[in-house]
PDB file of C-alpha atoms in Angstrom:
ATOM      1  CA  UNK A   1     440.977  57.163  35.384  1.00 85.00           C
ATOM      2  CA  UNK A   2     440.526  60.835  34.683  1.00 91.00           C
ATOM      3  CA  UNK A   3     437.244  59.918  33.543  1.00 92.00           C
ATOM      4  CA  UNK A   4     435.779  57.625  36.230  1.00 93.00           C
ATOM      5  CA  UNK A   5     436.686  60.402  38.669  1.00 95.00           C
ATOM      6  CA  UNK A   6     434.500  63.106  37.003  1.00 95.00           C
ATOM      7  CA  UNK A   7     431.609  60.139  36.557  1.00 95.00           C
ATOM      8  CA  UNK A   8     431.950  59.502  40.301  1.00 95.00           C
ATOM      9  CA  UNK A   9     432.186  63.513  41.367  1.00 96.00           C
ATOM     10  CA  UNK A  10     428.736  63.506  38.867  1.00 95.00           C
ATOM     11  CA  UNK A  11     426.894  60.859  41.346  1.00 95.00           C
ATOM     12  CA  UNK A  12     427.802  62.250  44.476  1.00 96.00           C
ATOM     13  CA  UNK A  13     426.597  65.961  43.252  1.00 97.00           C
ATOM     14  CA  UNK A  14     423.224  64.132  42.130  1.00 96.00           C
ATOM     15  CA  UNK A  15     422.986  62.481  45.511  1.00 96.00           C
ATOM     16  CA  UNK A  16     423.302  66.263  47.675  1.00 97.00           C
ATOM     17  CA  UNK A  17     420.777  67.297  44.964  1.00 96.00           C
ATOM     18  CA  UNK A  18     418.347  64.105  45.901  1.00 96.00           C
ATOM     19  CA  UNK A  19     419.380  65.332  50.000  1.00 96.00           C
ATOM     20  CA  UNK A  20     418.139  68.551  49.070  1.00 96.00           C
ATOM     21  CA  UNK A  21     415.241  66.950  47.589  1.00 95.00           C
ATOM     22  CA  UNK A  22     414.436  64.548  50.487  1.00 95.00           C
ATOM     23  CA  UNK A  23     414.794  67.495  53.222  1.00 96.00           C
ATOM     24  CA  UNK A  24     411.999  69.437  51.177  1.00 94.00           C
ATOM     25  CA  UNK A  25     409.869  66.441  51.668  1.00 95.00           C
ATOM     26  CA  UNK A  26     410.434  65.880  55.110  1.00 95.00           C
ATOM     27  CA  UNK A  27     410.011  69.763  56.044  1.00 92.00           C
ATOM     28  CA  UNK A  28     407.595  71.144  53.148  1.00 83.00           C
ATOM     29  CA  UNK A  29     404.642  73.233  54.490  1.00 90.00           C
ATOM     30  CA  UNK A  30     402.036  71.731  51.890  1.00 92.00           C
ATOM     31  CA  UNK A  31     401.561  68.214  50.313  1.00 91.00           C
ATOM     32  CA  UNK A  32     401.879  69.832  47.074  1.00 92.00           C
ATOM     33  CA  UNK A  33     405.709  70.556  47.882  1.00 94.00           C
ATOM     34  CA  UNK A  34     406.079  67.431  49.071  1.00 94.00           C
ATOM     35  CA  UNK A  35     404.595  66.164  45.564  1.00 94.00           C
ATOM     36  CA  UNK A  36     406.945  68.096  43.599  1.00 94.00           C
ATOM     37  CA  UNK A  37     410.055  67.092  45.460  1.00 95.00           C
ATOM     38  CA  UNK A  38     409.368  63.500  45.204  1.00 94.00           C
ATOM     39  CA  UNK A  39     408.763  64.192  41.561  1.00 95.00           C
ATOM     40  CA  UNK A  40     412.375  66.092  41.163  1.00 95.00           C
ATOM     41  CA  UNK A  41     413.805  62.564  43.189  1.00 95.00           C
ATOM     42  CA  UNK A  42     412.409  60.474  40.278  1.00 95.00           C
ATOM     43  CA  UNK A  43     414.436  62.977  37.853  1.00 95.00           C
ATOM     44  CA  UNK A  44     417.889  62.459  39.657  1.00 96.00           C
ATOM     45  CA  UNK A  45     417.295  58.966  39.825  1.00 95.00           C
ATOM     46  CA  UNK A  46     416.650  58.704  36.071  1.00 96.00           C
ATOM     47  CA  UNK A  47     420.121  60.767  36.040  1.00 95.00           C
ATOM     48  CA  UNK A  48     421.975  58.938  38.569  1.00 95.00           C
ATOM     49  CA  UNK A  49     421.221  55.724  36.602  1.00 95.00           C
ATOM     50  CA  UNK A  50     422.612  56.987  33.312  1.00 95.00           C
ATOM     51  CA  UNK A  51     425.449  58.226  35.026  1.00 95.00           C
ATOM     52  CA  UNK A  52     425.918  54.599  36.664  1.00 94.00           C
ATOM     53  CA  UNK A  53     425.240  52.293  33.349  1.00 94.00           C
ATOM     54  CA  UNK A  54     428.309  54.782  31.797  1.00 94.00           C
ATOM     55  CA  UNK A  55     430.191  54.201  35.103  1.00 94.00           C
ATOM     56  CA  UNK A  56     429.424  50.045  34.564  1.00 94.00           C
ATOM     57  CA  UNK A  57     429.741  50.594  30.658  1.00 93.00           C
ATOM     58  CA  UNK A  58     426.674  48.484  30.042  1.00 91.00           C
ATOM     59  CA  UNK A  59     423.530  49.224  28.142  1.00 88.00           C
ATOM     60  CA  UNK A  60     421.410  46.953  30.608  1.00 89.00           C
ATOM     61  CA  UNK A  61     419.583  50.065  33.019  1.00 92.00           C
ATOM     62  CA  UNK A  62     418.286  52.075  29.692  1.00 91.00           C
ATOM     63  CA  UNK A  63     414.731  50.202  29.457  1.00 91.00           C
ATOM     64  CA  UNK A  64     414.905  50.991  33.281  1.00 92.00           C
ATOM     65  CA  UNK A  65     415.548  55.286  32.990  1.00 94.00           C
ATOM     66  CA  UNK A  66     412.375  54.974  30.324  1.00 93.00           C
ATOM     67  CA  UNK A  67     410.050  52.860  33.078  1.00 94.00           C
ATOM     68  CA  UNK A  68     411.007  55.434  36.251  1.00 94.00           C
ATOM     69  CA  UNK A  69     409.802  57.914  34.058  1.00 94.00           C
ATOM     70  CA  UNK A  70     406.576  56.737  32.970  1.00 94.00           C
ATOM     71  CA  UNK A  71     406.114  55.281  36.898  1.00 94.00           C
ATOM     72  CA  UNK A  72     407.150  59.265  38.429  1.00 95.00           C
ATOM     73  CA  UNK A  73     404.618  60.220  36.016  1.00 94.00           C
ATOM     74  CA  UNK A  74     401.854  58.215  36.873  1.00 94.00           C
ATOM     75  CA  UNK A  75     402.511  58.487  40.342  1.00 94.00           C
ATOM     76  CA  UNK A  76     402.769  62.681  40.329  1.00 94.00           C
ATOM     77  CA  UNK A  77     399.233  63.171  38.043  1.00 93.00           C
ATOM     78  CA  UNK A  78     397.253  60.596  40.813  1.00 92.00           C
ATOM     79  CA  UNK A  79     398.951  62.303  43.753  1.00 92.00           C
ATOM     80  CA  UNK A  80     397.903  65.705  41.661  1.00 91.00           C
ATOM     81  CA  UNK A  81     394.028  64.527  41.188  1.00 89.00           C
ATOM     82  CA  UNK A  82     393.778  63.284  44.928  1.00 90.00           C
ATOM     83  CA  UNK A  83     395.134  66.732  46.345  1.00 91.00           C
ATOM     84  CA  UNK A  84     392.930  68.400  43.808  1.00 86.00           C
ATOM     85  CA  UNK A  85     389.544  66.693  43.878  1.00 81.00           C
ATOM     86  CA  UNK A  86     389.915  63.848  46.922  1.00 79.00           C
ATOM     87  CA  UNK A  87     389.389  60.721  44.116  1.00 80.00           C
ATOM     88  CA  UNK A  88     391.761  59.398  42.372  1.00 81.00           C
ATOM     89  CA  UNK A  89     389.947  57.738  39.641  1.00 82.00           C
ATOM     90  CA  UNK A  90     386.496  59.477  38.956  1.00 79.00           C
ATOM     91  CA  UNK A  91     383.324  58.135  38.771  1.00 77.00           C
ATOM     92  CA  UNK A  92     379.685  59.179  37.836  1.00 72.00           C
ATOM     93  CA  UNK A  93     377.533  58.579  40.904  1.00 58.00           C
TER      94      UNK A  93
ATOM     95  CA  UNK B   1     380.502  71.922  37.504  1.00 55.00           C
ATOM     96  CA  UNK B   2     382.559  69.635  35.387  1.00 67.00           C
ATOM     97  CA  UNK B   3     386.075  70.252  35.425  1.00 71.00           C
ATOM     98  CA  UNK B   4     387.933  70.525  31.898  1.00 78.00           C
ATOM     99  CA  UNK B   5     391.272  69.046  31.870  1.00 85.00           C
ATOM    100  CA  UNK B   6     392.078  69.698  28.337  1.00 92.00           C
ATOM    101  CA  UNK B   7     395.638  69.505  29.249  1.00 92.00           C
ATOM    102  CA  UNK B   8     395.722  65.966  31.422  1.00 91.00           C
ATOM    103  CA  UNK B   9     393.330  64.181  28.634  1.00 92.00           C
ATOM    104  CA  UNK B  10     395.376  65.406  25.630  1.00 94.00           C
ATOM    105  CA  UNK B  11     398.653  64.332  27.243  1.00 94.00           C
ATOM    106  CA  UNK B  12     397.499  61.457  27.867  1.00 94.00           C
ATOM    107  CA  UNK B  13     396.441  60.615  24.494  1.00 93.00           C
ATOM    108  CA  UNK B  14     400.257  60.700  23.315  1.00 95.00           C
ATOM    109  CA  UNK B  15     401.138  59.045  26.242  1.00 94.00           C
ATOM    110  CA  UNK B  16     399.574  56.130  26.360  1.00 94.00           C
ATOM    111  CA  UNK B  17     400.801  55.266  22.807  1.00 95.00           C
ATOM    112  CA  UNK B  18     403.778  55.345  23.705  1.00 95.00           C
ATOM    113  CA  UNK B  19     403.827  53.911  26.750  1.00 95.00           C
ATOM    114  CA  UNK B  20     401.982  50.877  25.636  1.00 95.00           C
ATOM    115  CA  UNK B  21     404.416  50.655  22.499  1.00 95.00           C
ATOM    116  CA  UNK B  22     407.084  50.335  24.990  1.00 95.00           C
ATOM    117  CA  UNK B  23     405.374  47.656  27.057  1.00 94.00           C
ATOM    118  CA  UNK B  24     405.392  45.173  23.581  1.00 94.00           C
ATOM    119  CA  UNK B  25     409.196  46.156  23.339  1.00 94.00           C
ATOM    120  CA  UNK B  26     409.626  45.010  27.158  1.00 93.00           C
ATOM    121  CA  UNK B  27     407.250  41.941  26.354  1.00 93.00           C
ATOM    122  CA  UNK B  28     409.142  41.076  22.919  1.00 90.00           C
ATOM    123  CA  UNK B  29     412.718  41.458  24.094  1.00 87.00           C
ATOM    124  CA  UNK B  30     412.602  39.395  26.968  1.00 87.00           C
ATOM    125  CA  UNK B  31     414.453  36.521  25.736  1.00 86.00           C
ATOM    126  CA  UNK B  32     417.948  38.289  25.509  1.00 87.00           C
ATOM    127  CA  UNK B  33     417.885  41.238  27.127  1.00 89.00           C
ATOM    128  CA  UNK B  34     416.343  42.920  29.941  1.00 90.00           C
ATOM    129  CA  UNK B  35     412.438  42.670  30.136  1.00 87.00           C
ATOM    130  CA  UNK B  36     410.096  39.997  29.918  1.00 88.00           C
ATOM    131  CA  UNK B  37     406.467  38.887  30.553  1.00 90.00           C
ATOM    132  CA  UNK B  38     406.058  40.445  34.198  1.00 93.00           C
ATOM    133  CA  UNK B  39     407.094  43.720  34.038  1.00 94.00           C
ATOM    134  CA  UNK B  40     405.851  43.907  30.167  1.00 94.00           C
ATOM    135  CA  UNK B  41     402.205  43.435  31.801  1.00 94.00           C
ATOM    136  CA  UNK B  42     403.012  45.463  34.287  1.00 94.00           C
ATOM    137  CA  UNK B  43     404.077  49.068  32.121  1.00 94.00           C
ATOM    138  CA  UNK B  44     400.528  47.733  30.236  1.00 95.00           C
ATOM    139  CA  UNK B  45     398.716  48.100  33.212  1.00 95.00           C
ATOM    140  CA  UNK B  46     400.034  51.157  34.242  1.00 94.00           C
ATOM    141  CA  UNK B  47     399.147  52.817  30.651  1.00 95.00           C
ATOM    142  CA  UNK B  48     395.579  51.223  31.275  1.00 94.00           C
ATOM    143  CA  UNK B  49     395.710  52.944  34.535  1.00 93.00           C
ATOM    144  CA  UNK B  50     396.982  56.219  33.430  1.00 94.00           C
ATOM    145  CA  UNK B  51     393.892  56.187  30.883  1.00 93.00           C
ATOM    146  CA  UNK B  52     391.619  55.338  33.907  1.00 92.00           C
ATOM    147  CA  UNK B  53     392.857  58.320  35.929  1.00 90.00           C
ATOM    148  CA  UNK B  54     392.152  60.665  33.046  1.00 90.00           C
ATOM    149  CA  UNK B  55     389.292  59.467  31.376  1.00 89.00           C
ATOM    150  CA  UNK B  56     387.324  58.414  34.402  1.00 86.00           C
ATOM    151  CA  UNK B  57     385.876  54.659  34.992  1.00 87.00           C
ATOM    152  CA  UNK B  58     382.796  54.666  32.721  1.00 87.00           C
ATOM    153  CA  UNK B  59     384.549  56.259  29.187  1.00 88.00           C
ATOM    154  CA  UNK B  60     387.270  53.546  29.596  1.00 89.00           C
ATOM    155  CA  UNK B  61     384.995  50.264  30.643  1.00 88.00           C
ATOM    156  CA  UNK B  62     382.565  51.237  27.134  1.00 90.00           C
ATOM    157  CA  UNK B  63     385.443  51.548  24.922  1.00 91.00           C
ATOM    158  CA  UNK B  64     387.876  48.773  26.292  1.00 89.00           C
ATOM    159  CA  UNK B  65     385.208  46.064  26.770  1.00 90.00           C
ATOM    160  CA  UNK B  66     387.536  43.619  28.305  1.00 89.00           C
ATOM    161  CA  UNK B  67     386.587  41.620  31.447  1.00 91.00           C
ATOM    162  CA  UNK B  68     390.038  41.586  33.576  1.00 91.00           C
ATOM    163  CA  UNK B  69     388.812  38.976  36.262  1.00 92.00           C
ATOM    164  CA  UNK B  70     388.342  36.863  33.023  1.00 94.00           C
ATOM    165  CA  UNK B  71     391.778  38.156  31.434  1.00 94.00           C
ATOM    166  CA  UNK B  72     393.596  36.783  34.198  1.00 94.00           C
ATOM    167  CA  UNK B  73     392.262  33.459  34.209  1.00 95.00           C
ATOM    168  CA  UNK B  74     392.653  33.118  29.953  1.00 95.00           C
ATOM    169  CA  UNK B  75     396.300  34.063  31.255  1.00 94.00           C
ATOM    170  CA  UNK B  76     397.106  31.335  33.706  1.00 94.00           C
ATOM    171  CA  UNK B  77     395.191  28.839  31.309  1.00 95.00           C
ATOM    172  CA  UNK B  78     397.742  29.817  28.488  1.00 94.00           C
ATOM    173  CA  UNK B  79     400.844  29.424  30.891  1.00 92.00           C
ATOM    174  CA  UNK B  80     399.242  25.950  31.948  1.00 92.00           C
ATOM    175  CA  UNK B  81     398.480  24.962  28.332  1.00 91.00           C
ATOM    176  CA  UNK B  82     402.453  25.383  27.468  1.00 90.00           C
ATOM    177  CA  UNK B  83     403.443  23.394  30.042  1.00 87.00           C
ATOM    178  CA  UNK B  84     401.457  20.282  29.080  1.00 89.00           C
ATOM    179  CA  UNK B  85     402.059  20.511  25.701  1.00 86.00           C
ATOM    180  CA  UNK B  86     405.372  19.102  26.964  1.00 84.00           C
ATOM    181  CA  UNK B  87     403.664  16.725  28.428  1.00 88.00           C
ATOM    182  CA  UNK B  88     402.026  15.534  25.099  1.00 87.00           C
ATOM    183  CA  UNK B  89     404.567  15.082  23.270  1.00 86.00           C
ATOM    184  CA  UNK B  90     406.404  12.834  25.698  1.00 85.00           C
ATOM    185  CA  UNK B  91     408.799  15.369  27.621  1.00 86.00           C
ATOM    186  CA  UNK B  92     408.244  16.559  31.558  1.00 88.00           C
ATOM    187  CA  UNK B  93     405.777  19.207  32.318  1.00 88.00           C
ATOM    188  CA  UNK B  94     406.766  22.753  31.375  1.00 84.00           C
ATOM    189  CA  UNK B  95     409.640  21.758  28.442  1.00 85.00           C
ATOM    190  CA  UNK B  96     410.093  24.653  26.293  1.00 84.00           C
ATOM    191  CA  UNK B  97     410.947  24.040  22.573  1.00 81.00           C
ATOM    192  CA  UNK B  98     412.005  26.539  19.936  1.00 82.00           C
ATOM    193  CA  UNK B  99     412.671  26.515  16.281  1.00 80.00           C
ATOM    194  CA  UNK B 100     414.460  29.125  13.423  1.00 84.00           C
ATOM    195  CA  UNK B 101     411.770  29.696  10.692  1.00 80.00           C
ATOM    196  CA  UNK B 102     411.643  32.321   7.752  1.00 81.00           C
ATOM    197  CA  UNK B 103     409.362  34.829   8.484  1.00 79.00           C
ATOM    198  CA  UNK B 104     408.503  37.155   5.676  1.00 80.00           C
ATOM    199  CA  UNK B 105     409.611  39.978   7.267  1.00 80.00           C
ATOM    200  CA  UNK B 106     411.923  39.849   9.806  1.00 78.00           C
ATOM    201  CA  UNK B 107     414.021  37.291   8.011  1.00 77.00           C
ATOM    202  CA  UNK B 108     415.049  33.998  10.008  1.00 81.00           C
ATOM    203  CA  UNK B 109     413.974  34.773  13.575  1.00 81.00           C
ATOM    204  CA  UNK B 110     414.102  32.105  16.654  1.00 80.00           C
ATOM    205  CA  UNK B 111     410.688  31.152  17.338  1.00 82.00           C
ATOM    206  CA  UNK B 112     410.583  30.274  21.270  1.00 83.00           C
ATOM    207  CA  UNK B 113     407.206  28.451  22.764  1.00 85.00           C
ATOM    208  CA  UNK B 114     408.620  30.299  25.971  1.00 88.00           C
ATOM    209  CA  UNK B 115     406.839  33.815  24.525  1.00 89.00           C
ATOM    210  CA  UNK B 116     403.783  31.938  25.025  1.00 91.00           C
ATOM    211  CA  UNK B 117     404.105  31.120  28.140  1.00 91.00           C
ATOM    212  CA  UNK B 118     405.511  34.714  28.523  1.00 92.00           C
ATOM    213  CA  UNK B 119     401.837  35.270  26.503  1.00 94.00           C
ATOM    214  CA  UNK B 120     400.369  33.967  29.368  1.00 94.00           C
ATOM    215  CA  UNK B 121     402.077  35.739  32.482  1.00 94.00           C
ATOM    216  CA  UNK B 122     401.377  38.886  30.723  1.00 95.00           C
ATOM    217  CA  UNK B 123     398.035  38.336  30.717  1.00 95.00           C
ATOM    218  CA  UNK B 124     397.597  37.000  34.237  1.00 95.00           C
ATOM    219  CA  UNK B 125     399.709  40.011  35.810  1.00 95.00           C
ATOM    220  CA  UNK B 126     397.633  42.487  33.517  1.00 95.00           C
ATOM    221  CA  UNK B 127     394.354  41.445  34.841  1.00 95.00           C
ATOM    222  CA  UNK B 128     395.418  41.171  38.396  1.00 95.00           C
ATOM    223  CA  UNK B 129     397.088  44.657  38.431  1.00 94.00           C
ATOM    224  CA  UNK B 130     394.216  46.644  36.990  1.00 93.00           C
ATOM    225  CA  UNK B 131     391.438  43.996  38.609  1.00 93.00           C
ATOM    226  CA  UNK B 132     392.892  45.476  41.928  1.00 93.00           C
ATOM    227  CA  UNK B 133     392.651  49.060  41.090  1.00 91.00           C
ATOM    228  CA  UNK B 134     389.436  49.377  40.143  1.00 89.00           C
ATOM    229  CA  UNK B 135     388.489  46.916  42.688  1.00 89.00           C
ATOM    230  CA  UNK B 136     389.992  49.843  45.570  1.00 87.00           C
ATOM    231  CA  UNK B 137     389.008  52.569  43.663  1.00 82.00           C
ATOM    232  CA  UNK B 138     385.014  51.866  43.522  1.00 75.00           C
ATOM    233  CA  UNK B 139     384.410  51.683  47.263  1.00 67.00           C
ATOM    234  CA  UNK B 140     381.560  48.810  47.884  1.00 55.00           C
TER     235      UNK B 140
END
């Protein structure tokens, strides 16, 4: 009981962090903050879903924590190249 | 001026490894746990694209010389192929049949003709995924 508390406490702290997260998005100054927040969402998801397959004591969600990874990082280095250079994928002409 | 992204490219040469290693684990475990043919192709196609973003279009079309229009088609031809194989030997379209053999390795392992038709979406959602990419990303 004890135990399910502190697991639940855990989820709602990683949700005001993914707030926090989300109002940096909405309000940051440059698309390169808005970059890095949604990056730092992908993180606390990855955490929020370890914390929940504990929570649902199931090993189903752990392929899932490994694929949100990979996906925030592929998504954060093409959002980095277009900000950088205007093309995702390069080309010769 | 050519940029030098030593840093991208030799990420992404660990990366990919390991992210198309776990795409066969996603693709191989589908029959009992979570995973399967679709999103199997799918982490594939994202390492494939995570190669094209750092490598550009031309290093990665001379070194993986595969046609993806024609990838997806060999993939829907597999996924048909399983399904009248039913139909041969006498049982409705799409019957799935599976067997316990001795493998020399792994020991006695279920043999399901479902991972071919898995074979088969894999393929088909491979080719489609990156066919569409590069398809947006060179703009004729």
């Amino acid at each position: 009981m004890i135990f399910e508390t502190v697991l639940i406490t855990a989820l709602c702290i990683l949700m005001l962090a993914i707030l926090a997260n989300l109002y940096r998005v909405v309000k940051g100054p440059s698309s390169a903050d808005r970059v890095i927040a949604l990056d730092s969402v992908g993180i606390n998801l990855i955490a929020s879903i370890a914390v929940f397959s504990v929570l649902l004591h199931t090993h189903a969600f752990f392929d899932l924590i490994l694929l949100i990874g990979i996906l925030s990082f592929i998504g954060t280095i093409a959002f980095a190249r277009f900000i950088e250079r205007g093309v995702v994928i390069e080309r010769k002409r | 001026m050519k940029p030098n992204d030593v840093i991208l490219k030799s990420v992404t040469q660990v990366a990919a490894v390991i992210i198309l290693t776990f795409s066969i684990y996603l693709f191989m475990n589908g029959h009992h746990h979570p995973g399967g043919g679709f999103i199997g192709g799918l982490s594939m196609a994202s390492a494939i694209v995570l190669l094209y973003l750092s490598f550009g279009i031309e290093k990665v079309r001379e070194n993986i010389r595969v046609d993806f229009k024609k990838l997806a088609a060999i993939g829907v031809l597999i996924a048909i192929g399983t399904g009248m194989a039913g139909v041969v030997f006498g049982q409705p379209f799409l019957t799935q049949a599976f067997g316990y053999r001795d493998l020399p390795i792994f020991g006695t392992t279920e043999l399901a003709s479902a991972l071919i038709f898995d074979t088969g979406v894999a393929l088909a959602v491979i080719g489609t995924a990156v066919n569409i990419i590069l398809s947006i990303s060179e703009d004729r």
